[in-house]
Short mmCIF file of C-alpha atoms and ligand atoms in Angstrom, two decimals:
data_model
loop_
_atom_site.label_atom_id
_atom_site.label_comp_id
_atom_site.label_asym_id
_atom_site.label_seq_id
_atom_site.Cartn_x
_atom_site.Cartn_y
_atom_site.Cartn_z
CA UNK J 1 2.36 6.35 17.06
CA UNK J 2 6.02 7.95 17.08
CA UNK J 3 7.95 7.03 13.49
CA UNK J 4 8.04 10.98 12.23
CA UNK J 5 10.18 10.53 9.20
CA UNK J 6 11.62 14.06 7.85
CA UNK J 7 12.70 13.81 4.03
CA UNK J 8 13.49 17.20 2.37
CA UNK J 9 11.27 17.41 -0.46
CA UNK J 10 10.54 19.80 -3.45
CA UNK J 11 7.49 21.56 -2.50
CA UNK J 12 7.21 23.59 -5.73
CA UNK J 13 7.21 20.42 -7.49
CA UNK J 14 4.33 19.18 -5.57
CA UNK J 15 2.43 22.13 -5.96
CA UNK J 16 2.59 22.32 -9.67
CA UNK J 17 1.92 18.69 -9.72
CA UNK J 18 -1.32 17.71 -11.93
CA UNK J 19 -4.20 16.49 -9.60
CA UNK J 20 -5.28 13.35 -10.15
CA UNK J 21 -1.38 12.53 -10.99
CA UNK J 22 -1.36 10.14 -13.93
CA UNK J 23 1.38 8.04 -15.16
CA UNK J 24 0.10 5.33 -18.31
CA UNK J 25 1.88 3.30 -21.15
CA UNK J 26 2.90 -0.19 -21.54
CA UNK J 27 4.34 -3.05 -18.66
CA UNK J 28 7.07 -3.24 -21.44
CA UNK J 29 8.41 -1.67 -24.56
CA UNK J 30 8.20 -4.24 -26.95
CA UNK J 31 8.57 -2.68 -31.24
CA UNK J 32 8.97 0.75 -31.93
CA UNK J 33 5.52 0.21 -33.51
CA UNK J 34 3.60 -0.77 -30.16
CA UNK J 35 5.80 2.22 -28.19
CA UNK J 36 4.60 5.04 -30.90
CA UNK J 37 0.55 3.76 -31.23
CA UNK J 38 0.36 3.30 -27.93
CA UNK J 39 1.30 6.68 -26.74
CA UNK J 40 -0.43 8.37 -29.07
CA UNK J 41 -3.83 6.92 -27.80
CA UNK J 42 -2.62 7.63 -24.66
CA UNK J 43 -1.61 11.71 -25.32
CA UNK J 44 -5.18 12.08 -26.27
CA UNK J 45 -6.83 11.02 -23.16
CA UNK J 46 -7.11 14.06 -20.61
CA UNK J 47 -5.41 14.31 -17.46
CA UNK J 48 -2.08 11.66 -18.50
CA UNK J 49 0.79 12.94 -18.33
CA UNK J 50 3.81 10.88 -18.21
CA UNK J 51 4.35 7.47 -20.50
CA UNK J 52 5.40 4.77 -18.84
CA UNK J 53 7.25 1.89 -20.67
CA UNK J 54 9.41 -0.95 -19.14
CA UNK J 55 12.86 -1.15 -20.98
CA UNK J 56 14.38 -3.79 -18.63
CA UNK J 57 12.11 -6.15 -16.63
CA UNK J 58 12.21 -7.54 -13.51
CA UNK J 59 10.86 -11.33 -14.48
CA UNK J 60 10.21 -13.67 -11.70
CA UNK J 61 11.26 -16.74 -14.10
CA UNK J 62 14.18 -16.20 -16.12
CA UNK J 63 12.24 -17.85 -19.34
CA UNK J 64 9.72 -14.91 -19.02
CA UNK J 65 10.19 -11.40 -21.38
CA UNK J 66 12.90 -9.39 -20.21
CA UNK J 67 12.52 -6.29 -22.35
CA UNK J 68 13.66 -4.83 -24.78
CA UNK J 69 16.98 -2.85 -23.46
CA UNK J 70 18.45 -0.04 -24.46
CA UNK J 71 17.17 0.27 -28.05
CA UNK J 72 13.40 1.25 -26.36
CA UNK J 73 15.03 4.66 -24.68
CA UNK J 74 15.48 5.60 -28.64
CA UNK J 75 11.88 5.32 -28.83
CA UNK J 76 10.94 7.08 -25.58
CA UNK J 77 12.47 9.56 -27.11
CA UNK J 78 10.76 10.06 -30.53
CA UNK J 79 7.60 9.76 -27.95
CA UNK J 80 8.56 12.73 -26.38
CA UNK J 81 9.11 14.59 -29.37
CA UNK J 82 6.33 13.82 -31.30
CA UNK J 83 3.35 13.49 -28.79
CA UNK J 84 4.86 16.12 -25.71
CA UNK J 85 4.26 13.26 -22.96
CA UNK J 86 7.03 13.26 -20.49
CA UNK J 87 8.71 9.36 -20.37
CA UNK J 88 9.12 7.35 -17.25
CA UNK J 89 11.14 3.94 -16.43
CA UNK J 90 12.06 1.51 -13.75
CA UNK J 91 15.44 1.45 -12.94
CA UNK J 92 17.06 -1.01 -11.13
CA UNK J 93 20.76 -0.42 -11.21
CA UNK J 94 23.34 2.64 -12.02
CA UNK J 95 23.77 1.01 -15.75
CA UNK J 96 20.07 1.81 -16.11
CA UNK J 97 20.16 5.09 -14.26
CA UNK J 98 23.10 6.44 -16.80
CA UNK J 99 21.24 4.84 -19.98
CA UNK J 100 18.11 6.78 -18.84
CA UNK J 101 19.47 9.93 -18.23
CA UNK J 102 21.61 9.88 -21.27
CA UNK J 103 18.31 9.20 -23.34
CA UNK J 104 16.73 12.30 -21.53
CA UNK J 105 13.87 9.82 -19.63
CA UNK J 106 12.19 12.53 -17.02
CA UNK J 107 10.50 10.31 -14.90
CA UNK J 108 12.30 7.71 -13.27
CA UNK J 109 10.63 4.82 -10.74
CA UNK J 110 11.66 1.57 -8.69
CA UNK J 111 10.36 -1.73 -8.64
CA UNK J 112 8.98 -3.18 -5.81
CA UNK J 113 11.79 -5.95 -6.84
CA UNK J 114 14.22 -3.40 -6.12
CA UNK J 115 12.89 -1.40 -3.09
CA UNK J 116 13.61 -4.88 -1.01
CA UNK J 117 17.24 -4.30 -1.64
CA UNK J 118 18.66 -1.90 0.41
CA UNK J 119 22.20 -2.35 -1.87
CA UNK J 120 19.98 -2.06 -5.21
CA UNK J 121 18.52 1.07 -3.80
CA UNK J 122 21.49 2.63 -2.76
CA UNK J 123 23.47 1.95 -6.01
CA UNK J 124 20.65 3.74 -7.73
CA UNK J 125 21.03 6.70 -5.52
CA UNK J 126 24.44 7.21 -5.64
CA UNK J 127 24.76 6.84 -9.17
CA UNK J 128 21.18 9.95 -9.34
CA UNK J 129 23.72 11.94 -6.55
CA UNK J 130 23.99 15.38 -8.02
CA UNK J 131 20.96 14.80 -10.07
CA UNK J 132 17.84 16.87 -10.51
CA UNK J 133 14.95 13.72 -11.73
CA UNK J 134 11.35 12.91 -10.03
CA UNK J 135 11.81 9.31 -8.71
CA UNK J 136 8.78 7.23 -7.62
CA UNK J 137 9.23 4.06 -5.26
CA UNK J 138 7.46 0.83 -5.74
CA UNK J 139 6.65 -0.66 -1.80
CA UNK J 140 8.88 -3.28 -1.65
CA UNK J 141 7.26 -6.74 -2.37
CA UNK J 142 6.55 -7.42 1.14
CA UNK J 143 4.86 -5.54 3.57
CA UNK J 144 7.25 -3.86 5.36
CA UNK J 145 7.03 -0.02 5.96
CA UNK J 146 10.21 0.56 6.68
CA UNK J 147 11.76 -0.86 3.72
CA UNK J 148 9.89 1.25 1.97
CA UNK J 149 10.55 4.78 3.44
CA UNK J 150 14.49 3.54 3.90
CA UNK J 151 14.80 3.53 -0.23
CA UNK J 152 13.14 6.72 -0.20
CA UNK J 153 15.33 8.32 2.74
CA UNK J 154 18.50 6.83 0.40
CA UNK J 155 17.47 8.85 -2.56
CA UNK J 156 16.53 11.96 -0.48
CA UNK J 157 19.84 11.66 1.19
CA UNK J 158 21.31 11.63 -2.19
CA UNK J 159 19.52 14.71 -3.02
CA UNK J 160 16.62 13.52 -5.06
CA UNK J 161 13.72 15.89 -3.43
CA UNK J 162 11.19 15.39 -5.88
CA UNK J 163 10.39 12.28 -4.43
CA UNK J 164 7.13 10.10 -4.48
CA UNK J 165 5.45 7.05 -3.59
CA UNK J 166 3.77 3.86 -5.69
CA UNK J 167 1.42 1.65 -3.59
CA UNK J 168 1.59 -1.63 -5.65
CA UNK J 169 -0.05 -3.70 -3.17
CA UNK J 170 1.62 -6.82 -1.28
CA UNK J 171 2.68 -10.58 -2.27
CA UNK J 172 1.15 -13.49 -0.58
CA UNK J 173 1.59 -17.09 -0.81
CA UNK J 174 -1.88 -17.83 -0.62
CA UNK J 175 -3.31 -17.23 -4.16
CA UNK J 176 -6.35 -14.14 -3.75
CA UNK J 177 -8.67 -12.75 -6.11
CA UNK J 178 -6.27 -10.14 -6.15
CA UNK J 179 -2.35 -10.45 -7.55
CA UNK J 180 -0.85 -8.67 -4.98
CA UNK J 181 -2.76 -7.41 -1.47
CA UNK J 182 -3.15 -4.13 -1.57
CA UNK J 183 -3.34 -3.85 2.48
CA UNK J 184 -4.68 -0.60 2.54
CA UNK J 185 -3.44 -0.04 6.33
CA UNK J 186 0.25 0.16 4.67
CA UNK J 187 0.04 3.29 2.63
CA UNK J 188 -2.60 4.98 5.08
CA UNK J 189 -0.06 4.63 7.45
CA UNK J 190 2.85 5.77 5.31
CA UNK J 191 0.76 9.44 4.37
CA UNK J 192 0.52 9.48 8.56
CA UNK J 193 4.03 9.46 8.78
CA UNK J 194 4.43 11.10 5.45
CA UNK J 195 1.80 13.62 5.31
CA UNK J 196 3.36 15.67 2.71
CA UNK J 197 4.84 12.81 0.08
CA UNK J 198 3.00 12.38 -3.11
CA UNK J 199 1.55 8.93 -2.88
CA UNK J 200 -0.27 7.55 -5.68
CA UNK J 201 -1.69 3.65 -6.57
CA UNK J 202 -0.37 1.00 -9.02
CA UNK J 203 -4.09 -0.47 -9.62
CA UNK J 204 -2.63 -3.26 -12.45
CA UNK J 205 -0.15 -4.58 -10.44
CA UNK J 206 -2.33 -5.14 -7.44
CA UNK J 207 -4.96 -6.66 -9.10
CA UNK J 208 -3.42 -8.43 -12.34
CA UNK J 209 -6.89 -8.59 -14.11
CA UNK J 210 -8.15 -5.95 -16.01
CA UNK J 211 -11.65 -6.17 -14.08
CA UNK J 212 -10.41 -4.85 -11.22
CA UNK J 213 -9.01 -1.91 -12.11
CA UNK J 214 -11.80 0.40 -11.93
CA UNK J 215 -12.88 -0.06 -8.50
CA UNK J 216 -9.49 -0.27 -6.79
CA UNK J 217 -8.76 3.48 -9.02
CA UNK J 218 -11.62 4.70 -6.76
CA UNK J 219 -10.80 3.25 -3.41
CA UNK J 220 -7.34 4.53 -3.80
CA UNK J 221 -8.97 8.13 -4.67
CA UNK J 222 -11.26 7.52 -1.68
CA UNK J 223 -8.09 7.33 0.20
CA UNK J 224 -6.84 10.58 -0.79
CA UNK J 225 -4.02 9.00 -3.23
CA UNK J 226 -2.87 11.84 -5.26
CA UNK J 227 -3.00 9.93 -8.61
CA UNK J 228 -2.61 6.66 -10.72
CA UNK J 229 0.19 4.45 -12.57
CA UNK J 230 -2.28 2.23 -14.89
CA UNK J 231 -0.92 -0.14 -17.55
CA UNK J 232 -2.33 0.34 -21.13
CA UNK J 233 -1.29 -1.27 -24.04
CA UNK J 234 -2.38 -0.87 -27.55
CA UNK J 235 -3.63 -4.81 -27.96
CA UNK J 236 -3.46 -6.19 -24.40
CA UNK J 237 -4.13 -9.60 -25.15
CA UNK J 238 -0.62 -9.88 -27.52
CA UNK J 239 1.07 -8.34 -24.88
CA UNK J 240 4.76 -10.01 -23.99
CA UNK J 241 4.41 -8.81 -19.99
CA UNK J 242 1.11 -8.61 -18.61
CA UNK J 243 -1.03 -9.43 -20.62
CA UNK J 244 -4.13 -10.12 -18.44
CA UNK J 245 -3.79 -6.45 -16.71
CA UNK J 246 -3.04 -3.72 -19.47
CA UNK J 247 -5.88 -1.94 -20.77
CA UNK J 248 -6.72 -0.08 -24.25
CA UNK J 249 -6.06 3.28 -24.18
CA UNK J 250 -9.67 3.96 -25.01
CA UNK J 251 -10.76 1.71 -21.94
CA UNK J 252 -8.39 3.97 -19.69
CA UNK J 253 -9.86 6.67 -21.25
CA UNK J 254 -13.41 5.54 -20.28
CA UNK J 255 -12.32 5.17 -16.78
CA UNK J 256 -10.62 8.01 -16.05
CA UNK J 257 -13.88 9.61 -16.77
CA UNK J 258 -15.82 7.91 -14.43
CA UNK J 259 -13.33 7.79 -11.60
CA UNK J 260 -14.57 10.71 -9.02
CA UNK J 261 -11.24 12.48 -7.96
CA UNK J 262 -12.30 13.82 -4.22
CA UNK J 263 -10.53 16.73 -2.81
CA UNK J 264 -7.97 16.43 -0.57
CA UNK J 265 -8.47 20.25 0.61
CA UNK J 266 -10.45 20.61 3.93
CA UNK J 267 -14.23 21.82 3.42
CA UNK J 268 -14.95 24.91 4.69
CA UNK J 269 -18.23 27.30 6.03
CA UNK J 270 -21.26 25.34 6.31
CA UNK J 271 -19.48 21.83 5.18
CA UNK J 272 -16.68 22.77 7.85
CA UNK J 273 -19.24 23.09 10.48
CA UNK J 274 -20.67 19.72 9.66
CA UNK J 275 -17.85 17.74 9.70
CA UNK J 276 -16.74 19.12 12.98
CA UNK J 277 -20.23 17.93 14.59
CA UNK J 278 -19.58 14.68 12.63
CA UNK J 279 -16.11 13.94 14.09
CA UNK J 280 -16.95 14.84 17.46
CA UNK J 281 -19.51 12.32 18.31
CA UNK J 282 -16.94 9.87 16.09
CA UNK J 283 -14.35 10.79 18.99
CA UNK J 284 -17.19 10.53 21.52
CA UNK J 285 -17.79 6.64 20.88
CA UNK J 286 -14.44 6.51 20.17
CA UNK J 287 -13.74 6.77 23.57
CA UNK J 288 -16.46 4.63 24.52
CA UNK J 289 -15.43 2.34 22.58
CA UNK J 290 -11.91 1.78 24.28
CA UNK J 291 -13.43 2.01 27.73
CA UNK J 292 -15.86 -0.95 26.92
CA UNK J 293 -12.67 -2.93 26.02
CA UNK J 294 -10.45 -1.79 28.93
CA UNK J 295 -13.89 -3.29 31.12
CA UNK J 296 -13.60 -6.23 28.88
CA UNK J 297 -10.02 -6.86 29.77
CA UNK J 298 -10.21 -6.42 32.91
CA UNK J 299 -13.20 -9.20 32.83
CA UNK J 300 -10.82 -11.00 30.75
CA UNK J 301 -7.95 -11.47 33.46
CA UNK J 302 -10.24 -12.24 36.36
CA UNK J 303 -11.69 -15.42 34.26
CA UNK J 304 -7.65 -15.93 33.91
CA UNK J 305 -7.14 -16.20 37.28
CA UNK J 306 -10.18 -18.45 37.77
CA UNK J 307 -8.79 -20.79 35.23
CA UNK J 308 -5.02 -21.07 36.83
CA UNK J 309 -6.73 -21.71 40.14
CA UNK J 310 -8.59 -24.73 38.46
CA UNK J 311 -6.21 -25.66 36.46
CA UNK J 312 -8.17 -24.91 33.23
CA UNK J 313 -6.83 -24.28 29.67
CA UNK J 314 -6.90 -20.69 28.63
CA UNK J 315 -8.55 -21.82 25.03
CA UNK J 316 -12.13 -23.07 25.44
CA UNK J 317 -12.48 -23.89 21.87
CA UNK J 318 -16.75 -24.27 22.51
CA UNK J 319 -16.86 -20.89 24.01
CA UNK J 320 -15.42 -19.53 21.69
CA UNK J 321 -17.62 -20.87 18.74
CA UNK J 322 -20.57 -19.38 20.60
CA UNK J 323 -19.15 -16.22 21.31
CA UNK J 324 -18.46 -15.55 17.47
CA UNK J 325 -21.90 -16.98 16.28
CA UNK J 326 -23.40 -15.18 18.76
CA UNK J 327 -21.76 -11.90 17.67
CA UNK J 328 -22.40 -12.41 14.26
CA UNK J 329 -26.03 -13.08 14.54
CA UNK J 330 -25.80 -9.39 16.02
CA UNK J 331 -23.91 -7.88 13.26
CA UNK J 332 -26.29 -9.66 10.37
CA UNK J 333 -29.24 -7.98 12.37
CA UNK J 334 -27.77 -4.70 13.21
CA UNK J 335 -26.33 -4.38 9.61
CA UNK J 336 -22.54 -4.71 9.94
CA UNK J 337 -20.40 -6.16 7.25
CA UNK J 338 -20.20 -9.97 8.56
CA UNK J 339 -16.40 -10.05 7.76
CA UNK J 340 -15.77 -7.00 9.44
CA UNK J 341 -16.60 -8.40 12.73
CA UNK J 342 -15.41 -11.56 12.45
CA UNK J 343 -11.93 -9.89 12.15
CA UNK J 344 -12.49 -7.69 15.23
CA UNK J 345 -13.59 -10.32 17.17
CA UNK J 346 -10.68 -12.83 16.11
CA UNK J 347 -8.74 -9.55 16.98
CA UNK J 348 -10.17 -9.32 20.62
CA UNK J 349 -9.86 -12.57 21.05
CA UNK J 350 -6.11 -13.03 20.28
CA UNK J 351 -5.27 -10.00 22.76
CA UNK J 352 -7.77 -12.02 25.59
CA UNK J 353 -5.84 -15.34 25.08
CA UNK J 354 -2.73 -13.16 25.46
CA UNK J 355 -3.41 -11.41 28.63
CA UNK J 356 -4.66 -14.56 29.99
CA UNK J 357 -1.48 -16.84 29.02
CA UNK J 358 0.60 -13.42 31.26
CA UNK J 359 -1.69 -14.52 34.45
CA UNK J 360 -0.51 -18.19 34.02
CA UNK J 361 2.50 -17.59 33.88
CA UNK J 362 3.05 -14.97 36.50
CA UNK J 363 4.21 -15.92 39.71
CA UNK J 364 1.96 -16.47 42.18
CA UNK J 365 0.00 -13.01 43.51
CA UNK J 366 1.75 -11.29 40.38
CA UNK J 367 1.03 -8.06 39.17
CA UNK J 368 -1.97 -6.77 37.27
CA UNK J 369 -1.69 -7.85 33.82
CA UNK J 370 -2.16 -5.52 31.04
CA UNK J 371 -1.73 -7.90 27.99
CA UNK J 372 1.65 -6.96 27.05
CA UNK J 373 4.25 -9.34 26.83
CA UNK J 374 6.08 -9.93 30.40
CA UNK J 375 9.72 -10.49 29.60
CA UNK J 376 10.17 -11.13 33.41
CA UNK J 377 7.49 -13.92 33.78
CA UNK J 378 9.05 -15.42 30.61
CA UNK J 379 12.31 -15.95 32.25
CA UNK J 380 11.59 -16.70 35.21
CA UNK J 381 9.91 -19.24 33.80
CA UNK J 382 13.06 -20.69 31.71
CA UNK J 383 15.28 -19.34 34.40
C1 LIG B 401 5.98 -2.77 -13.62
O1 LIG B 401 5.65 -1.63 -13.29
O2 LIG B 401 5.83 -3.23 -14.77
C2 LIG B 401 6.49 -3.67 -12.59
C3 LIG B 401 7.36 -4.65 -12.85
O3 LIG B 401 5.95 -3.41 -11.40
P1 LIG B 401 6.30 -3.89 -9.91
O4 LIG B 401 7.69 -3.44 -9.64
O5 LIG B 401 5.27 -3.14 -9.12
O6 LIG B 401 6.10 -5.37 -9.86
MN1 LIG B 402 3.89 -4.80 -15.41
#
């Protein structure tokens, strides 16, 4: 639960910042036409902000649409100037960070293509050094944490301090409802150990079907994400990049209205007092909670010394059916989500196997076992 991560950010920035944070417009800029209808739709809707608008893509195949280039920043710019929206793009490289910048592009943001390349990253920050520009990172493709706040620590150490955070969700090989996982855990635990970072949700990208949008929106609001980046196009279907997850402007519209932005800001008088009664009987069987599982390991390495005695395998595949049937029969009757428990208990039941495989394999009258791994006991096994 260490990890602090300091990164010297713009605080009047995030103060100012509009709340729910909203950043729409096209995957890609594809005709001056679809750049110009498009944002106009889009500077009516309340609450938007910036235009986004790919100019160069990151395509996973190279057949696929690659953008437009450099002639799109010309019409970024009449979008500023005739509708007041601020512009954003992804940049990938210092070619694109001089093009933007040179085309007067306010927002700038990297792909989760980019955020797995420390090199990529830092090229882009040392070609924004001296440089006064929001920049939003994309988590990297994979879930890694670290990646993630690394490309952010390169830009702040380059002196980008208005600095903030896309959660784009994850890639998988095994094909989901959703395109990309948006394993929640990852950007909860990124606003612990960057509690002051603006952090806001890529809904498209994670699920890649319109559908989907709506409810994700919410459950990243529900997490106390400070805002949106939503596709919209002005005729999804013909779109050259995404197709299947850009919306019409007048369906973002719709669902910005029915999205309920909840307030980050802690409640106070009466609603204060509540919560407070709330969270301490939450901390109550909290701690009950982990001293029913410190009983259960400790029930959990005397059976593992029963089995090394007789020469039993740790796994006892029929047990372990019961057990989890059993367990679920209690959740269906008590009223807890079936999946829920299924992953706790295949949770539990990893960390018993675990502490049991340390007793067979500690010497003989070892020490307690606590479940972690015993380096020791592993090589004096090998050694
Ligand atoms: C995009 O925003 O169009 C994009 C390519 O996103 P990501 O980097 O999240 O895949
Ligand atoms: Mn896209």
């Amino acid at each position: 639960m260490n990890k602090q991560v300091q990164l010297r950010l713009n605080t009047d920035w995030m103060e100012k910042m509009q709340q729910p944070f909203i950043i729409a417009g096209p995957c890609s800029a594809e005709t001056e036409e679809q750049v110009l209808q498009t944002a106009r739709e889009i500077a009516a809707i309340p609450g938007v902000t910036v235009f986004r608008a790919g100019i160069w893509k990151p395509r996973t195949r190279p057949k696929d649409f690659a953008g437009v280039g450099q002639i799109g920043l010309q019409w970024l710019r009449t979008v500023k100037a005739e509708t007041g929206l601020k512009v954003a793009i992804e940049v990938a490289n210092a070619h694109h960070v001089y093009e933007a910048l040179k085309f007067g592009v306010d927002v700038l943001w990297i792909g989760a293509r980019t955020t797995v390349s420390p090199f990529a990253v830092q090229e882009v920050a040392d070609a924004l050094r001296g440089v006064d520009v929001p920049v939003w990172v994309k988590n990297p493709i994979n879930p890694d944490i670290d990646l993630w706040i690394g490309a952010m620590e390169r830009l702040n150490q380059a002196g980008i301090t208005r600095l903030g955070a896309i959660h784009r969700g994850f890639s998988t090989y095994e094909k989901t409802v959703y395109r990309n996982a948006p394993r929640w855990e990852i950007p909860i635990e990124l606003k612990r150990r960057l509690p002051d970072l603006p952090l806001i949700c890529d809904p498209s990208h994670i699920s890649g079907k319109r559908e989907f949008i709506a409810d994700l929106s919410q459950t990243a609001f529900d997490l106390a994400m400070d805002g949106l980046m939503i596709e919209s196009h002005m005729n999804p279907e013909q779109a050259l990049s995404d197709a299947a997850q850009q919306l019409l402007p007048a369906d973002l519209a719709g669902l910005l209205e029915q999205l309920a932005f909840r307030s980050n800001r802690s409640a106070e008088g009466e609603g204060q007092a509540f919560l407070e009664v709330m969270r301490r009987q939450i901390d109550f069987l909290d701690h009950e909670l982990l001293e029913v599982l410190s009983r259960r390991s400790k029930l959990v390495d005397r059976i593992g010394r029963f089995k090394k005695r007789n020469n039993m395998t740790i796994l006892q595949v029929r047990r372990w059916e019961q057990l989890l049937e059993n367990r679920l029969e209690q959740a269906r009757q008590i009223g807890l989500d079936e999946a829920f428990v299924r992953q706790f208990y295949q949770t539990i039941h990893q960390y018993s196997i675990r502490i049991q495989s340390n007793v067979m394999n500690a010497p003989e009258n070892g020490p307690a076992h606590t479940g972690k791994t015993n380096r020791k006991n592993v090589q004096s096994k090998v050694g």
